[in-house]
Short mmCIF file of N, CA and C in Angstrom, two decimals:
data_model
loop_
_atom_site.label_atom_id
_atom_site.label_comp_id
_atom_site.label_asym_id
_atom_site.label_seq_id
_atom_site.Cartn_x
_atom_site.Cartn_y
_atom_site.Cartn_z
N UNK D 115 19.64 -17.56 -12.05
CA UNK D 115 18.30 -17.43 -11.53
C UNK D 115 17.86 -15.85 -11.56
N UNK D 116 16.70 -15.53 -12.27
CA UNK D 116 16.22 -14.29 -12.44
C UNK D 116 16.15 -13.67 -11.05
N UNK D 117 16.41 -12.11 -11.08
CA UNK D 117 16.18 -11.46 -9.73
C UNK D 117 14.92 -11.57 -9.24
N UNK D 118 13.79 -11.73 -9.93
CA UNK D 118 12.51 -11.84 -9.23
C UNK D 118 12.24 -13.02 -8.61
N UNK D 119 13.01 -14.21 -9.02
CA UNK D 119 12.82 -15.38 -8.44
C UNK D 119 13.62 -15.52 -7.00
N UNK D 120 14.53 -14.38 -6.84
CA UNK D 120 15.25 -14.41 -5.58
C UNK D 120 14.26 -13.88 -4.47
N UNK D 121 13.12 -13.29 -4.82
CA UNK D 121 12.19 -12.83 -3.87
C UNK D 121 11.08 -13.94 -3.49
N UNK D 122 11.05 -15.03 -4.12
CA UNK D 122 10.11 -16.13 -3.64
C UNK D 122 9.98 -16.35 -2.33
N UNK D 123 11.18 -16.62 -1.61
CA UNK D 123 11.07 -17.01 -0.25
C UNK D 123 10.38 -15.86 0.74
N UNK D 124 10.64 -14.69 0.39
CA UNK D 124 9.96 -13.59 1.07
C UNK D 124 8.49 -13.66 0.88
N UNK D 125 8.08 -13.86 -0.54
CA UNK D 125 6.60 -13.78 -0.76
C UNK D 125 5.94 -15.07 -0.29
N UNK D 126 6.51 -16.25 -0.18
CA UNK D 126 6.00 -17.49 0.51
C UNK D 126 6.05 -17.13 1.91
N UNK D 127 6.87 -16.66 2.57
CA UNK D 127 6.81 -16.17 4.07
C UNK D 127 5.60 -15.55 4.34
N UNK D 128 5.23 -14.25 3.50
CA UNK D 128 4.30 -13.37 3.74
C UNK D 128 2.89 -14.06 3.46
N UNK D 129 2.80 -14.92 2.42
CA UNK D 129 1.73 -15.61 2.06
C UNK D 129 1.37 -16.80 3.31
N UNK D 130 2.28 -17.42 3.69
CA UNK D 130 2.09 -18.34 4.98
C UNK D 130 1.49 -17.61 6.02
N UNK D 131 2.04 -16.33 6.37
CA UNK D 131 1.56 -15.56 7.38
C UNK D 131 0.14 -14.96 7.27
N UNK D 132 -0.09 -14.51 6.15
CA UNK D 132 -1.40 -13.78 5.93
C UNK D 132 -2.47 -14.21 4.98
N UNK D 133 -2.33 -15.52 4.37
CA UNK D 133 -3.27 -15.82 3.29
C UNK D 133 -4.59 -16.07 4.07
N UNK D 134 -4.82 -16.61 5.21
CA UNK D 134 -5.95 -16.85 5.77
C UNK D 134 -6.64 -15.76 6.39
N UNK D 135 -6.07 -14.56 6.46
CA UNK D 135 -6.72 -13.47 6.91
C UNK D 135 -7.84 -12.85 6.01
N UNK D 136 -8.96 -12.56 6.47
CA UNK D 136 -10.09 -12.14 5.44
C UNK D 136 -9.62 -10.79 4.87
N UNK D 137 -9.91 -10.93 3.41
CA UNK D 137 -9.56 -9.65 2.78
C UNK D 137 -8.00 -9.57 2.77
N UNK D 138 -7.36 -10.70 2.35
CA UNK D 138 -5.93 -10.73 2.53
C UNK D 138 -5.21 -10.11 1.40
N UNK D 139 -5.82 -9.99 0.30
CA UNK D 139 -5.07 -9.46 -0.87
C UNK D 139 -4.26 -8.26 -0.55
N UNK D 140 -5.07 -7.16 -0.04
CA UNK D 140 -4.38 -5.83 0.00
C UNK D 140 -3.20 -5.84 1.02
N UNK D 141 -3.51 -6.54 2.21
CA UNK D 141 -2.29 -6.63 3.18
C UNK D 141 -1.26 -7.41 2.59
N UNK D 142 -1.45 -8.28 1.89
CA UNK D 142 -0.20 -9.14 1.29
C UNK D 142 0.49 -8.21 0.22
N UNK D 143 -0.24 -7.43 -0.60
CA UNK D 143 0.32 -6.69 -1.57
C UNK D 143 1.17 -5.61 -0.93
N UNK D 144 0.64 -4.91 0.16
CA UNK D 144 1.27 -4.00 0.87
C UNK D 144 2.69 -4.81 1.60
N UNK D 145 2.49 -5.78 2.17
CA UNK D 145 3.69 -6.39 2.74
C UNK D 145 4.80 -6.77 1.77
N UNK D 146 4.40 -7.26 0.53
CA UNK D 146 5.46 -7.67 -0.48
C UNK D 146 6.10 -6.26 -0.85
N UNK D 147 5.34 -5.34 -1.20
CA UNK D 147 5.98 -4.06 -1.52
C UNK D 147 6.93 -3.42 -0.30
N UNK D 148 6.26 -3.53 0.72
CA UNK D 148 7.11 -3.11 1.97
C UNK D 148 8.57 -3.76 1.93
N UNK D 149 8.51 -5.11 1.89
CA UNK D 149 9.64 -5.90 2.05
C UNK D 149 10.61 -5.92 0.88
N UNK D 150 10.12 -5.76 -0.29
CA UNK D 150 10.85 -6.09 -1.43
C UNK D 150 11.03 -4.60 -2.31
N UNK D 151 10.04 -3.72 -1.95
CA UNK D 151 10.32 -2.53 -2.67
C UNK D 151 9.49 -2.37 -3.85
N UNK D 152 8.78 -3.35 -4.31
CA UNK D 152 7.78 -3.33 -5.38
C UNK D 152 7.20 -4.81 -5.38
N UNK D 153 6.34 -4.98 -6.39
CA UNK D 153 5.61 -6.25 -6.30
C UNK D 153 6.05 -6.96 -7.58
N UNK D 154 7.04 -7.89 -7.47
CA UNK D 154 7.54 -8.58 -8.75
C UNK D 154 6.48 -9.26 -9.38
N UNK D 155 6.58 -9.39 -10.78
CA UNK D 155 5.60 -10.08 -11.49
C UNK D 155 5.63 -11.56 -11.20
N UNK D 156 6.65 -12.13 -10.82
CA UNK D 156 6.75 -13.42 -10.43
C UNK D 156 5.91 -13.88 -9.00
N UNK D 157 5.67 -12.75 -8.43
CA UNK D 157 4.76 -12.94 -7.05
C UNK D 157 3.23 -13.01 -7.43
N UNK D 158 2.89 -12.61 -8.57
CA UNK D 158 1.42 -12.55 -8.91
C UNK D 158 0.88 -14.00 -8.84
N UNK D 159 1.39 -15.08 -9.82
CA UNK D 159 0.90 -16.51 -9.57
C UNK D 159 0.97 -16.96 -8.28
N UNK D 160 1.95 -16.75 -7.50
CA UNK D 160 1.98 -17.18 -6.22
C UNK D 160 0.80 -16.65 -5.33
N UNK D 161 0.72 -15.49 -5.45
CA UNK D 161 -0.51 -14.77 -4.58
C UNK D 161 -1.85 -15.24 -4.93
N UNK D 162 -2.10 -15.43 -6.43
CA UNK D 162 -3.22 -15.80 -6.90
C UNK D 162 -3.61 -17.11 -6.46
N UNK D 163 -2.58 -18.04 -6.57
CA UNK D 163 -2.79 -19.56 -6.12
C UNK D 163 -3.11 -19.53 -4.76
N UNK D 164 -2.28 -18.94 -3.91
CA UNK D 164 -2.57 -19.11 -2.36
C UNK D 164 -4.02 -18.54 -1.96
N UNK D 165 -4.58 -17.43 -2.66
CA UNK D 165 -5.80 -16.93 -2.26
C UNK D 165 -7.06 -17.36 -3.18
N UNK D 166 -6.76 -18.29 -4.05
CA UNK D 166 -7.65 -18.96 -4.93
C UNK D 166 -8.34 -17.69 -5.75
N UNK D 167 -7.56 -16.87 -6.45
CA UNK D 167 -7.82 -15.81 -7.33
C UNK D 167 -7.16 -16.00 -8.56
N UNK D 168 -7.88 -15.46 -9.50
CA UNK D 168 -7.24 -15.34 -10.93
C UNK D 168 -6.16 -14.36 -10.83
N UNK D 169 -5.28 -14.52 -12.06
CA UNK D 169 -4.16 -13.68 -12.23
C UNK D 169 -4.79 -12.52 -12.68
N UNK D 170 -5.87 -12.31 -13.32
CA UNK D 170 -6.29 -11.08 -13.69
C UNK D 170 -6.75 -10.31 -12.39
N UNK D 171 -7.42 -11.03 -11.54
CA UNK D 171 -7.92 -10.28 -10.28
C UNK D 171 -6.76 -9.67 -9.46
N UNK D 172 -5.63 -10.35 -9.44
CA UNK D 172 -4.34 -9.95 -8.63
C UNK D 172 -3.92 -8.66 -9.29
N UNK D 173 -3.71 -8.99 -10.62
CA UNK D 173 -3.13 -7.84 -11.45
C UNK D 173 -4.16 -6.57 -11.53
N UNK D 174 -5.31 -6.81 -11.61
CA UNK D 174 -6.28 -5.81 -11.49
C UNK D 174 -6.16 -4.82 -10.36
N UNK D 175 -6.05 -5.40 -9.17
CA UNK D 175 -6.03 -4.63 -7.99
C UNK D 175 -4.54 -3.90 -7.93
N UNK D 176 -3.66 -4.65 -8.42
CA UNK D 176 -2.11 -3.89 -8.38
C UNK D 176 -2.24 -2.68 -9.46
N UNK D 177 -2.94 -2.77 -10.55
CA UNK D 177 -2.92 -1.70 -11.36
C UNK D 177 -4.02 -0.58 -11.00
N UNK D 178 -4.97 -0.99 -10.32
CA UNK D 178 -6.07 0.01 -9.87
C UNK D 178 -5.42 1.07 -8.72
N UNK D 179 -4.43 0.64 -7.90
CA UNK D 179 -3.95 1.52 -6.91
C UNK D 179 -2.56 2.00 -7.43
N UNK D 180 -2.47 3.26 -7.53
CA UNK D 180 -1.32 3.95 -8.06
C UNK D 180 -0.05 3.79 -7.11
N UNK D 181 -0.20 3.52 -6.03
CA UNK D 181 0.95 3.25 -4.98
C UNK D 181 1.69 1.96 -5.06
N UNK D 182 0.95 1.14 -5.64
CA UNK D 182 1.62 -0.18 -5.87
C UNK D 182 2.68 0.11 -7.23
N UNK D 183 3.92 -0.58 -6.92
CA UNK D 183 4.86 -0.51 -8.03
C UNK D 183 5.11 -1.85 -8.47
N UNK D 184 5.36 -2.04 -9.85
CA UNK D 184 5.59 -3.40 -10.38
C UNK D 184 7.00 -3.38 -10.94
N UNK D 185 7.72 -2.31 -10.55
CA UNK D 185 9.26 -2.28 -10.86
C UNK D 185 9.99 -1.63 -9.76
N UNK D 186 11.17 -1.97 -9.65
CA UNK D 186 12.00 -1.39 -8.52
C UNK D 186 11.84 0.19 -8.35
N UNK D 187 11.82 0.83 -7.26
CA UNK D 187 11.51 2.12 -7.12
C UNK D 187 12.70 3.12 -7.68
N UNK D 188 12.45 4.24 -8.11
CA UNK D 188 13.45 5.16 -8.34
C UNK D 188 14.38 5.46 -7.13
N UNK D 189 15.50 6.12 -7.45
CA UNK D 189 16.42 6.48 -6.10
C UNK D 189 15.60 7.57 -5.23
N UNK D 190 14.81 8.40 -6.00
CA UNK D 190 14.09 9.50 -5.30
C UNK D 190 12.70 9.50 -5.70
N UNK D 191 11.76 9.89 -4.77
CA UNK D 191 10.40 10.04 -4.97
C UNK D 191 9.93 11.38 -4.68
N UNK D 192 9.31 11.99 -5.71
CA UNK D 192 8.83 13.39 -5.54
C UNK D 192 7.36 13.53 -5.67
N UNK D 193 6.75 14.01 -4.46
CA UNK D 193 5.42 13.90 -4.47
C UNK D 193 4.79 15.48 -4.51
N UNK D 194 4.27 15.79 -5.73
CA UNK D 194 3.77 17.34 -5.74
C UNK D 194 2.30 17.41 -5.30
N UNK D 195 2.15 18.31 -4.43
CA UNK D 195 0.73 18.43 -3.92
C UNK D 195 -0.05 19.09 -5.15
N UNK D 196 -1.26 18.64 -5.32
CA UNK D 196 -2.02 19.09 -6.40
C UNK D 196 -3.49 19.54 -5.78
N UNK D 197 -3.69 19.60 -4.50
CA UNK D 197 -4.90 20.11 -3.94
C UNK D 197 -5.07 21.56 -4.18
N UNK D 198 -6.26 22.02 -3.83
CA UNK D 198 -6.86 23.27 -4.03
C UNK D 198 -5.86 24.47 -3.67
N UNK D 199 -5.25 24.54 -2.44
CA UNK D 199 -4.39 25.46 -2.28
C UNK D 199 -3.20 25.57 -3.02
N UNK D 200 -2.44 24.41 -3.24
CA UNK D 200 -1.22 24.47 -4.07
C UNK D 200 -1.64 24.85 -5.45
N UNK D 201 -2.78 24.39 -5.91
CA UNK D 201 -3.31 24.59 -7.28
C UNK D 201 -3.32 26.13 -7.39
N UNK D 202 -4.11 26.93 -6.40
CA UNK D 202 -4.26 28.28 -6.57
C UNK D 202 -2.87 29.14 -6.55
N UNK D 203 -1.77 28.47 -6.04
CA UNK D 203 -0.37 28.97 -5.97
C UNK D 203 0.51 28.44 -6.89
N UNK D 204 -0.01 27.68 -8.21
CA UNK D 204 0.90 27.53 -9.18
C UNK D 204 1.27 26.04 -9.25
N UNK D 205 0.78 25.13 -8.58
CA UNK D 205 1.24 23.78 -8.69
C UNK D 205 0.84 23.06 -9.96
N UNK D 206 -0.08 23.54 -10.85
CA UNK D 206 -0.22 22.82 -12.04
C UNK D 206 0.90 23.39 -13.06
N UNK D 207 1.39 24.64 -12.91
CA UNK D 207 2.58 24.90 -13.78
C UNK D 207 3.76 24.27 -13.18
N UNK D 208 3.97 23.99 -11.93
CA UNK D 208 5.01 23.19 -11.53
C UNK D 208 5.08 21.85 -11.91
N UNK D 209 3.87 21.13 -12.13
CA UNK D 209 3.67 19.84 -12.65
C UNK D 209 4.04 19.81 -14.06
N UNK D 210 3.61 20.82 -14.87
CA UNK D 210 3.88 20.79 -16.15
C UNK D 210 5.40 20.96 -16.37
N UNK D 211 6.18 21.70 -15.54
CA UNK D 211 7.55 21.99 -15.56
C UNK D 211 8.22 20.55 -15.17
N UNK D 212 7.62 19.88 -14.22
CA UNK D 212 8.28 18.59 -14.04
C UNK D 212 8.26 17.53 -15.15
N UNK D 213 6.93 17.48 -15.61
CA UNK D 213 6.86 16.65 -16.78
C UNK D 213 7.76 16.77 -17.89
N UNK D 214 7.86 18.20 -18.09
CA UNK D 214 8.84 18.44 -19.27
C UNK D 214 10.26 18.19 -18.82
N UNK D 215 10.66 18.62 -17.63
CA UNK D 215 12.05 18.42 -17.16
C UNK D 215 12.47 16.86 -17.17
N UNK D 216 11.66 16.28 -16.68
CA UNK D 216 11.91 14.76 -16.43
C UNK D 216 11.41 13.84 -17.54
N UNK D 217 10.64 14.37 -18.51
CA UNK D 217 10.16 13.66 -19.64
C UNK D 217 9.28 12.39 -19.30
N UNK D 218 8.30 12.70 -18.35
CA UNK D 218 7.45 11.63 -17.83
C UNK D 218 6.11 12.07 -17.49
N UNK D 219 5.19 11.28 -17.21
CA UNK D 219 3.88 11.69 -16.92
C UNK D 219 3.67 11.67 -15.26
N UNK D 220 2.46 12.06 -14.61
CA UNK D 220 2.34 12.24 -13.26
C UNK D 220 2.72 11.00 -12.49
N UNK D 221 2.72 9.86 -13.23
CA UNK D 221 3.07 8.55 -12.33
C UNK D 221 4.11 7.88 -12.87
N UNK D 222 5.00 8.71 -13.39
CA UNK D 222 6.23 7.87 -14.18
C UNK D 222 7.50 7.97 -13.34
N UNK D 223 8.46 7.35 -13.84
CA UNK D 223 9.91 7.43 -13.46
C UNK D 223 10.75 7.96 -14.54
N UNK D 224 11.67 8.83 -14.17
CA UNK D 224 12.59 9.26 -15.26
C UNK D 224 13.38 8.32 -15.83
N UNK D 225 13.80 8.48 -17.07
CA UNK D 225 14.36 7.39 -17.94
C UNK D 225 15.73 6.93 -17.13
N UNK D 226 16.47 7.83 -16.47
CA UNK D 226 17.61 7.44 -15.86
C UNK D 226 17.29 6.66 -14.41
N UNK D 227 16.03 6.53 -14.09
CA UNK D 227 15.73 5.91 -12.87
C UNK D 227 16.04 6.80 -11.66
N UNK D 228 16.20 7.99 -11.71
CA UNK D 228 16.63 8.78 -10.59
C UNK D 228 15.49 9.34 -9.69
N UNK D 229 14.34 9.71 -10.49
CA UNK D 229 13.26 10.30 -9.77
C UNK D 229 11.98 9.80 -10.27
N UNK D 230 11.07 9.36 -9.36
CA UNK D 230 9.58 9.16 -9.72
C UNK D 230 8.86 10.31 -9.32
N UNK D 231 7.70 10.48 -9.99
CA UNK D 231 6.87 11.56 -9.83
C UNK D 231 5.39 10.97 -9.41
N UNK D 232 4.82 11.49 -8.23
CA UNK D 232 3.72 11.01 -7.75
C UNK D 232 2.81 12.35 -7.43
N UNK D 233 1.49 12.45 -7.81
CA UNK D 233 0.78 13.46 -7.28
C UNK D 233 0.17 13.14 -5.98
N UNK D 234 -0.09 14.02 -5.19
CA UNK D 234 -0.78 13.72 -3.81
C UNK D 234 -1.78 14.96 -3.75
N UNK D 235 -2.68 14.72 -2.81
CA UNK D 235 -3.79 15.73 -2.68
C UNK D 235 -3.93 16.23 -1.31
N UNK D 236 -2.82 16.44 -0.69
CA UNK D 236 -2.48 17.24 0.39
C UNK D 236 -1.26 16.85 1.23
N UNK D 237 -0.37 17.61 1.39
CA UNK D 237 0.81 17.42 2.34
C UNK D 237 0.64 18.12 3.71
N UNK D 238 -0.42 18.84 3.91
CA UNK D 238 -0.57 19.69 5.17
C UNK D 238 0.29 20.74 5.21
N UNK D 239 0.77 21.30 3.97
CA UNK D 239 1.48 22.55 3.96
C UNK D 239 0.69 23.70 3.35
N UNK D 240 -0.53 23.67 3.55
CA UNK D 240 -1.47 24.60 2.75
C UNK D 240 -0.99 26.11 2.98
N UNK D 241 -0.66 26.49 4.23
CA UNK D 241 -0.26 27.84 4.46
C UNK D 241 1.15 28.22 3.69
N UNK D 242 1.62 27.24 3.18
CA UNK D 242 3.05 27.49 2.48
C UNK D 242 3.07 26.97 0.90
N UNK D 243 1.89 27.00 0.46
CA UNK D 243 1.75 26.48 -0.88
C UNK D 243 2.57 27.32 -1.95
N UNK D 244 2.94 26.70 -2.97
CA UNK D 244 2.82 25.31 -3.44
C UNK D 244 4.01 24.51 -2.67
N UNK D 245 3.65 23.11 -2.58
CA UNK D 245 4.46 22.26 -1.83
C UNK D 245 4.67 20.97 -2.47
N UNK D 246 5.91 20.38 -2.11
CA UNK D 246 5.95 19.13 -2.62
C UNK D 246 6.95 18.22 -1.52
N UNK D 247 6.90 16.97 -1.63
CA UNK D 247 7.57 16.16 -0.75
C UNK D 247 8.70 15.46 -1.61
N UNK D 248 9.84 15.38 -1.23
CA UNK D 248 10.99 14.87 -1.79
C UNK D 248 11.69 13.89 -0.75
N UNK D 249 11.56 12.64 -0.99
CA UNK D 249 12.02 11.53 -0.27
C UNK D 249 11.68 11.68 1.21
N UNK D 250 10.40 12.10 1.47
CA UNK D 250 10.04 12.33 2.86
C UNK D 250 10.07 13.71 3.52
N UNK D 251 10.75 14.69 2.62
CA UNK D 251 11.05 15.94 3.25
C UNK D 251 10.25 16.91 2.49
N UNK D 252 9.36 17.73 3.13
CA UNK D 252 8.52 18.69 2.53
C UNK D 252 9.26 20.13 2.24
N UNK D 253 8.99 20.38 1.10
CA UNK D 253 9.66 21.78 0.51
C UNK D 253 8.43 22.61 0.23
N UNK D 254 8.38 23.78 0.62
CA UNK D 254 7.23 24.57 0.53
C UNK D 254 7.61 25.98 0.01
N UNK D 255 6.56 26.68 -0.37
CA UNK D 255 6.68 28.03 -1.28
C UNK D 255 7.55 27.82 -2.26
N UNK D 256 7.30 26.67 -3.05
CA UNK D 256 8.21 26.53 -4.35
C UNK D 256 7.96 27.53 -5.42
N UNK D 257 9.11 27.62 -5.96
CA UNK D 257 9.22 28.50 -7.31
C UNK D 257 9.77 27.64 -8.24
N UNK D 258 9.64 28.01 -9.69
CA UNK D 258 10.05 27.21 -10.78
C UNK D 258 11.65 27.01 -10.62
N UNK D 259 12.27 27.97 -10.15
CA UNK D 259 13.68 27.96 -10.00
C UNK D 259 14.19 26.90 -8.85
N UNK D 260 13.46 27.05 -7.76
CA UNK D 260 13.90 26.20 -6.65
C UNK D 260 13.46 24.65 -6.96
N UNK D 261 12.45 24.45 -7.46
CA UNK D 261 12.05 23.02 -8.16
C UNK D 261 13.08 22.54 -9.21
N UNK D 262 13.52 23.40 -10.10
CA UNK D 262 14.51 22.89 -11.03
C UNK D 262 15.86 22.56 -10.30
N UNK D 263 16.14 23.41 -9.27
CA UNK D 263 17.55 23.07 -8.59
C UNK D 263 17.17 21.78 -7.73
N UNK D 264 16.16 21.59 -7.13
CA UNK D 264 15.94 20.32 -6.38
C UNK D 264 16.07 19.03 -7.43
N UNK D 265 15.59 19.11 -8.63
CA UNK D 265 15.44 18.07 -9.41
C UNK D 265 16.92 18.04 -9.81
N UNK D 266 17.60 18.83 -10.35
CA UNK D 266 18.91 18.84 -10.77
C UNK D 266 19.89 18.14 -9.61
N UNK D 267 19.69 18.65 -8.27
CA UNK D 267 20.38 18.15 -7.31
C UNK D 267 20.33 16.44 -7.14
N UNK D 268 19.04 16.15 -7.32
CA UNK D 268 18.80 14.53 -7.17
C UNK D 268 19.36 13.95 -8.36
N UNK D 269 19.50 14.53 -9.49
CA UNK D 269 20.08 13.83 -10.54
C UNK D 269 21.65 13.78 -10.45
N UNK D 270 22.11 14.73 -9.94
CA UNK D 270 23.76 14.86 -9.76
C UNK D 270 24.19 14.09 -8.64
N UNK D 271 23.24 14.19 -7.55
CA UNK D 271 23.77 13.41 -6.32
C UNK D 271 22.81 12.42 -5.90
N UNK D 272 23.17 11.25 -5.86
CA UNK D 272 22.26 10.19 -5.51
C UNK D 272 21.67 10.24 -4.15
N UNK D 273 22.12 10.88 -3.19
CA UNK D 273 21.76 11.24 -1.93
C UNK D 273 20.82 12.33 -1.88
N UNK D 274 20.68 13.16 -2.83
CA UNK D 274 19.88 14.25 -2.94
C UNK D 274 20.02 15.22 -1.81
#
């Protein structure tokens, strides 16, 4: 049985619980991602059928919101702040460094699956710009060297 089919009981439980809620699509997608870690492709027809939507409508919503994942998440998530304060203190150069070091775009995952990169537009650390969040922990006053060390640490140690 393909791995995605193993998730069908979870998806069916979520659908049974939430399908009659007004505006159910987003809460269902969030619940699936919360419980499974991503939204498996095999869940799309199940969700569409339960909500009387087309496959295109469900896929369109999933692709519109960058926080929805359609593949298992990377071991580490790096969220670089791109708001004004961080921009003024060098965040764009740090973003370019990350894209080069990890060989990915702003919403990508490294080829080895160790790190995914997500831009955010405020981490609440404006007084300590530039900042990023790595696996829920904020790192502030970043320099190119500190950023390189953080990324290399994640690649070397799965616990980061």
